Amino acid sequence: MNALKNMTALKKLALMGIALCGVAAAVSLPPVASAEPGDGPLIETSCSYEQLMAALQVQAPQASARLADHPEAQAKLRELIALPVDQRRQRVQGYLDRNPDIRAKIEEKRNTPEGQQKVQMLARVADTCHDY
């Protein structure tokens, strides 16, 4: 029974890592074909992790609460945001290159009304994070 619980916990951690990279990638995938993948408001931001979290709490309290429940995802996001912009781009691009199925899912979901709402919400977070 413990082994099953540990397996479930590992799966949840893996999915959270994928989701975190997916969030970063979703905002980095360009809306037009000529833009470079790996660019986007959260990838390009000069805000600190703390500023982004404060903006997320105001702009998207439900997303903020979900993230608060996952310290592993918070750590990964903190690690990503601590990198210089060019390294963030490389990390996201490398992840997407190694996981074309995830890239395809992100692109597919990004084109849905719900996906567009999430992209807009994350853009608002990036646009307002300097206020915190």
PDB file of C-alpha atoms in Angstrom:
ATOM      1  CA  MET A   1       0.000   0.000   0.000  1.00  0.00           C
ATOM      2  CA  ASN A   2       2.859   2.404   0.825  1.00  0.00           C
ATOM      3  CA  ALA A   3       4.490   1.623  -2.510  1.00  0.00           C
ATOM      4  CA  LEU A   4       1.247   2.579  -4.270  1.00  0.00           C
ATOM      5  CA  LYS A   5       1.050   5.841  -2.312  1.00  0.00           C
ATOM      6  CA  ASN A   6       4.688   6.604  -3.158  1.00  0.00           C
ATOM      7  CA  MET A   7       4.039   5.879  -6.845  1.00  0.00           C
ATOM      8  CA  THR A   8       1.008   8.167  -6.810  1.00  0.00           C
ATOM      9  CA  ALA A   9       3.023  10.910  -5.121  1.00  0.00           C
ATOM     10  CA  LEU A  10       5.798  10.550  -7.712  1.00  0.00           C
ATOM     11  CA  LYS A  11       3.280  10.745 -10.536  1.00  0.00           C
ATOM     12  CA  LYS A  12       1.790  13.889  -9.015  1.00  0.00           C
ATOM     13  CA  LEU A  13       5.242  15.454  -8.733  1.00  0.00           C
ATOM     14  CA  ALA A  14       6.046  14.555 -12.328  1.00  0.00           C
ATOM     15  CA  LEU A  15       2.741  15.970 -13.539  1.00  0.00           C
ATOM     16  CA  MET A  16       3.289  19.145 -11.548  1.00  0.00           C
ATOM     17  CA  GLY A  17       6.720  19.541 -13.137  1.00  0.00           C
ATOM     18  CA  ILE A  18       5.209  19.018 -16.570  1.00  0.00           C
ATOM     19  CA  ALA A  19       2.435  21.475 -15.778  1.00  0.00           C
ATOM     20  CA  LEU A  20       4.924  24.053 -14.577  1.00  0.00           C
ATOM     21  CA  CYS A  21       6.985  23.763 -17.722  1.00  0.00           C
ATOM     22  CA  GLY A  22       3.745  23.772 -19.650  1.00  0.00           C
ATOM     23  CA  VAL A  23       2.750  27.072 -18.069  1.00  0.00           C
ATOM     24  CA  ALA A  24       6.107  28.578 -18.933  1.00  0.00           C
ATOM     25  CA  ALA A  25       5.933  27.137 -22.413  1.00  0.00           C
ATOM     26  CA  ALA A  26       2.327  28.174 -22.959  1.00  0.00           C
ATOM     27  CA  VAL A  27       3.201  31.780 -22.472  1.00  0.00           C
ATOM     28  CA  SER A  28       6.373  31.404 -24.470  1.00  0.00           C
ATOM     29  CA  LEU A  29       4.827  29.843 -27.557  1.00  0.00           C
ATOM     30  CA  PRO A  30       4.312  32.616 -30.057  1.00  0.00           C
ATOM     31  CA  PRO A  31       0.874  33.638 -31.267  1.00  0.00           C
ATOM     32  CA  VAL A  32       2.280  34.132 -34.763  1.00  0.00           C
ATOM     33  CA  ALA A  33       4.388  31.716 -36.724  1.00  0.00           C
ATOM     34  CA  SER A  34       7.240  34.163 -37.288  1.00  0.00           C
ATOM     35  CA  ALA A  35       8.001  34.715 -33.595  1.00  0.00           C
ATOM     36  CA  GLU A  36      10.608  32.577 -31.890  1.00  0.00           C
ATOM     37  CA  PRO A  37       9.472  29.863 -29.455  1.00  0.00           C
ATOM     38  CA  GLY A  38      10.769  30.479 -25.968  1.00  0.00           C
ATOM     39  CA  ASP A  39       9.742  34.134 -25.911  1.00  0.00           C
ATOM     40  CA  GLY A  40       6.841  35.453 -23.928  1.00  0.00           C
ATOM     41  CA  PRO A  41       5.892  37.673 -21.023  1.00  0.00           C
ATOM     42  CA  LEU A  42       6.903  35.310 -18.213  1.00  0.00           C
ATOM     43  CA  ILE A  43      10.071  34.225 -19.953  1.00  0.00           C
ATOM     44  CA  GLU A  44      11.031  37.832 -20.674  1.00  0.00           C
ATOM     45  CA  THR A  45      10.067  39.328 -17.296  1.00  0.00           C
ATOM     46  CA  SER A  46      12.572  41.113 -15.119  1.00  0.00           C
ATOM     47  CA  CYS A  47      10.321  40.603 -12.069  1.00  0.00           C
ATOM     48  CA  SER A  48      11.482  38.517  -9.164  1.00  0.00           C
ATOM     49  CA  TYR A  49       9.750  35.325  -8.124  1.00  0.00           C
ATOM     50  CA  GLU A  50       8.211  37.193  -5.173  1.00  0.00           C
ATOM     51  CA  GLN A  51       6.822  39.918  -7.464  1.00  0.00           C
ATOM     52  CA  LEU A  52       5.348  37.311  -9.802  1.00  0.00           C
ATOM     53  CA  MET A  53       3.703  35.470  -6.921  1.00  0.00           C
ATOM     54  CA  ALA A  54       2.211  38.716  -5.564  1.00  0.00           C
ATOM     55  CA  ALA A  55       0.831  39.570  -9.020  1.00  0.00           C
ATOM     56  CA  LEU A  56      -0.487  36.017  -9.438  1.00  0.00           C
ATOM     57  CA  GLN A  57      -2.287  36.259  -6.107  1.00  0.00           C
ATOM     58  CA  VAL A  58      -4.078  39.422  -7.259  1.00  0.00           C
ATOM     59  CA  GLN A  59      -4.629  38.567 -10.942  1.00  0.00           C
ATOM     60  CA  ALA A  60      -5.411  34.856 -10.544  1.00  0.00           C
ATOM     61  CA  PRO A  61      -6.125  33.900  -6.925  1.00  0.00           C
ATOM     62  CA  GLN A  62      -7.269  30.369  -7.821  1.00  0.00           C
ATOM     63  CA  ALA A  63      -4.068  29.653  -9.739  1.00  0.00           C
ATOM     64  CA  SER A  64      -2.081  31.146  -6.876  1.00  0.00           C
ATOM     65  CA  ALA A  65      -3.838  28.858  -4.390  1.00  0.00           C
ATOM     66  CA  ARG A  66      -3.179  25.780  -6.558  1.00  0.00           C
ATOM     67  CA  LEU A  67       0.489  26.679  -6.815  1.00  0.00           C
ATOM     68  CA  ALA A  68       0.670  27.266  -3.047  1.00  0.00           C
ATOM     69  CA  ASP A  69      -0.398  23.654  -2.555  1.00  0.00           C
ATOM     70  CA  HIS A  70       2.640  22.401  -4.508  1.00  0.00           C
ATOM     71  CA  PRO A  71       5.973  23.439  -2.987  1.00  0.00           C
ATOM     72  CA  GLU A  72       7.859  21.367  -5.574  1.00  0.00           C
ATOM     73  CA  ALA A  73       6.317  23.390  -8.389  1.00  0.00           C
ATOM     74  CA  GLN A  74       7.077  26.606  -6.529  1.00  0.00           C
ATOM     75  CA  ALA A  75      10.715  25.568  -6.261  1.00  0.00           C
ATOM     76  CA  LYS A  76      10.908  24.790  -9.985  1.00  0.00           C
ATOM     77  CA  LEU A  77       9.305  28.111 -10.879  1.00  0.00           C
ATOM     78  CA  ARG A  78      11.636  29.970  -8.503  1.00  0.00           C
ATOM     79  CA  GLU A  79      14.579  28.213 -10.147  1.00  0.00           C
ATOM     80  CA  LEU A  80      13.369  29.142 -13.643  1.00  0.00           C
ATOM     81  CA  ILE A  81      12.727  32.798 -12.777  1.00  0.00           C
ATOM     82  CA  ALA A  82      16.159  33.090 -11.130  1.00  0.00           C
ATOM     83  CA  LEU A  83      17.824  32.327 -14.457  1.00  0.00           C
ATOM     84  CA  PRO A  84      18.774  35.052 -16.909  1.00  0.00           C
ATOM     85  CA  VAL A  85      16.234  35.453 -19.731  1.00  0.00           C
ATOM     86  CA  ASP A  86      18.382  33.709 -22.354  1.00  0.00           C
ATOM     87  CA  GLN A  87      18.802  30.691 -20.083  1.00  0.00           C
ATOM     88  CA  ARG A  88      15.063  30.618 -19.392  1.00  0.00           C
ATOM     89  CA  ARG A  89      14.440  30.520 -23.131  1.00  0.00           C
ATOM     90  CA  GLN A  90      16.979  27.716 -23.539  1.00  0.00           C
ATOM     91  CA  ARG A  91      15.510  25.703 -20.680  1.00  0.00           C
ATOM     92  CA  VAL A  92      11.932  25.997 -21.957  1.00  0.00           C
ATOM     93  CA  GLN A  93      12.984  25.331 -25.548  1.00  0.00           C
ATOM     94  CA  GLY A  94      15.059  22.321 -24.480  1.00  0.00           C
ATOM     95  CA  TYR A  95      12.141  20.935 -22.508  1.00  0.00           C
ATOM     96  CA  LEU A  96       9.805  21.354 -25.477  1.00  0.00           C
ATOM     97  CA  ASP A  97      12.347  19.845 -27.863  1.00  0.00           C
ATOM     98  CA  ARG A  98      12.697  16.788 -25.623  1.00  0.00           C
ATOM     99  CA  ASN A  99       8.928  16.498 -25.203  1.00  0.00           C
ATOM    100  CA  PRO A 100       7.247  17.091 -28.575  1.00  0.00           C
ATOM    101  CA  ASP A 101       4.046  15.485 -27.329  1.00  0.00           C
ATOM    102  CA  ILE A 102       3.811  18.081 -24.568  1.00  0.00           C
ATOM    103  CA  ARG A 103       4.606  20.855 -27.051  1.00  0.00           C
ATOM    104  CA  ALA A 104       1.738  19.623 -29.248  1.00  0.00           C
ATOM    105  CA  LYS A 105      -0.660  19.513 -26.269  1.00  0.00           C
ATOM    106  CA  ILE A 106       0.315  23.020 -25.220  1.00  0.00           C
ATOM    107  CA  GLU A 107      -0.145  24.363 -28.736  1.00  0.00           C
ATOM    108  CA  GLU A 108      -3.493  22.593 -29.010  1.00  0.00           C
ATOM    109  CA  LYS A 109      -4.746  23.857 -25.644  1.00  0.00           C
ATOM    110  CA  ARG A 110      -3.377  27.340 -26.256  1.00  0.00           C
ATOM    111  CA  ASN A 111      -5.759  27.693 -29.193  1.00  0.00           C
ATOM    112  CA  THR A 112      -8.876  26.980 -27.125  1.00  0.00           C
ATOM    113  CA  PRO A 113     -10.929  29.729 -25.463  1.00  0.00           C
ATOM    114  CA  GLU A 114      -9.814  28.443 -22.043  1.00  0.00           C
ATOM    115  CA  GLY A 115      -6.197  28.398 -23.179  1.00  0.00           C
ATOM    116  CA  GLN A 116      -6.455  31.963 -24.454  1.00  0.00           C
ATOM    117  CA  GLN A 117      -7.877  33.030 -21.089  1.00  0.00           C
ATOM    118  CA  LYS A 118      -4.897  31.458 -19.326  1.00  0.00           C
ATOM    119  CA  VAL A 119      -2.425  33.101 -21.697  1.00  0.00           C
ATOM    120  CA  GLN A 120      -4.103  36.474 -21.112  1.00  0.00           C
ATOM    121  CA  MET A 121      -4.113  35.932 -17.345  1.00  0.00           C
ATOM    122  CA  LEU A 122      -0.402  35.100 -17.337  1.00  0.00           C
ATOM    123  CA  ALA A 123       0.292  38.138 -19.527  1.00  0.00           C
ATOM    124  CA  ARG A 124      -1.542  40.302 -16.933  1.00  0.00           C
ATOM    125  CA  VAL A 125       0.633  38.777 -14.210  1.00  0.00           C
ATOM    126  CA  ALA A 126       3.771  39.630 -16.186  1.00  0.00           C
ATOM    127  CA  ASP A 127       2.457  43.117 -16.990  1.00  0.00           C
ATOM    128  CA  THR A 128       1.639  43.955 -13.363  1.00  0.00           C
ATOM    129  CA  CYS A 129       4.386  42.191 -11.413  1.00  0.00           C
ATOM    130  CA  HIS A 130       6.514  45.366 -11.260  1.00  0.00           C
ATOM    131  CA  ASP A 131       3.755  46.940  -9.146  1.00  0.00           C
ATOM    132  CA  TYR A 132       4.655  44.632  -6.239  1.00  0.00           C
TER     133      TYR A 132
END
